[in-house]
Coordinates of C-alpha atoms in Angstrom, one line a residue:
G1180 CA -9.5 0.0 -26.3
Q1181 CA -12.5 2.1 -25.3
N1182 CA -13.3 2.0 -21.3
I1183 CA -16.7 0.6 -20.6
D1184 CA -19.1 0.4 -17.1
V1185 CA -19.8 -3.8 -17.4
R1186 CA -21.2 -6.1 -15.5
D1187 CA -19.2 -9.0 -14.3
T1188 CA -20.2 -12.8 -13.6
K1189 CA -21.1 -11.7 -10.4
N1190 CA -23.2 -8.7 -11.2
K1191 CA -21.1 -5.9 -9.7
W1192 CA -20.3 -3.7 -11.8
V1193 CA -16.9 -2.9 -12.8
N1194 CA -14.4 -1.1 -15.0
G1195 CA -13.6 -2.7 -18.5
E1196 CA -11.9 -2.2 -21.6
I1197 CA -13.0 -3.4 -24.9
V1198 CA -10.2 -5.2 -26.2
Y1199 CA -11.6 -5.6 -29.9
I1200 CA -14.8 -6.8 -31.6
K1201 CA -15.8 -9.7 -33.4
G1202 CA -18.6 -9.2 -35.4
H1203 CA -21.4 -8.6 -32.7
E1204 CA -19.4 -9.3 -29.7
A1205 CA -17.1 -7.8 -28.0
Y1206 CA -13.9 -9.1 -26.1
I1207 CA -13.6 -7.6 -22.7
H1208 CA -10.7 -7.6 -20.2
Y1209 CA -11.6 -6.5 -16.8
S1210 CA -9.6 -3.4 -15.4
G1211 CA -7.1 -5.1 -12.5
W1212 CA -8.2 -8.8 -13.3
S1213 CA -6.1 -11.5 -14.6
S1214 CA -7.1 -11.8 -18.5
R1215 CA -8.1 -15.5 -17.6
Y1216 CA -11.3 -13.6 -16.9
D1217 CA -11.8 -11.9 -20.2
E1218 CA -14.4 -12.9 -21.8
Y1219 CA -17.0 -12.3 -25.3
I1220 CA -20.1 -10.0 -24.3
D1221 CA -22.5 -9.3 -27.0
L1222 CA -22.6 -5.7 -28.0
R1223 CA -26.7 -5.4 -27.5
S1224 CA -26.2 -6.9 -23.6
D1225 CA -26.9 -5.2 -21.0
R1226 CA -24.4 -5.9 -19.2
I1227 CA -22.2 -3.6 -21.0
I1228 CA -23.1 0.7 -20.7
P1229 CA -20.5 3.7 -21.3
Q1230 CA -18.7 4.8 -19.0
W1231 CA -19.9 8.4 -17.3
E1232 CA -17.7 11.3 -18.3
P1233 CA -17.9 14.9 -17.1
G1234 CA -21.0 17.0 -19.2
K1235 CA -22.9 13.8 -20.3
E1236 CA -25.9 11.9 -18.9
I1237 CA -25.3 9.9 -16.0
L1238 CA -27.2 6.2 -16.9
P1239 CA -28.5 4.1 -14.7
N1240 CA -25.7 1.5 -13.1
N1241 CA -22.9 4.2 -14.6
R1242 CA -20.0 4.1 -11.6
I1243 CA -18.7 7.4 -10.6
D1244 CA -15.4 7.4 -9.1

């Protein structure tokens, strides 16, 4: 249920949610999109970063909405 910033298959950074974790992979749901786009992404991938929160360091590619 953790919200994350995730790079989609079109190389765009969007909001996502980790639905569950299986081994070293997270099952990702792209917020606002149909579940047909959900996918597994390796937790060590550079496509997943924690979402920025006030008081935290801003990481490259963090979305600030």
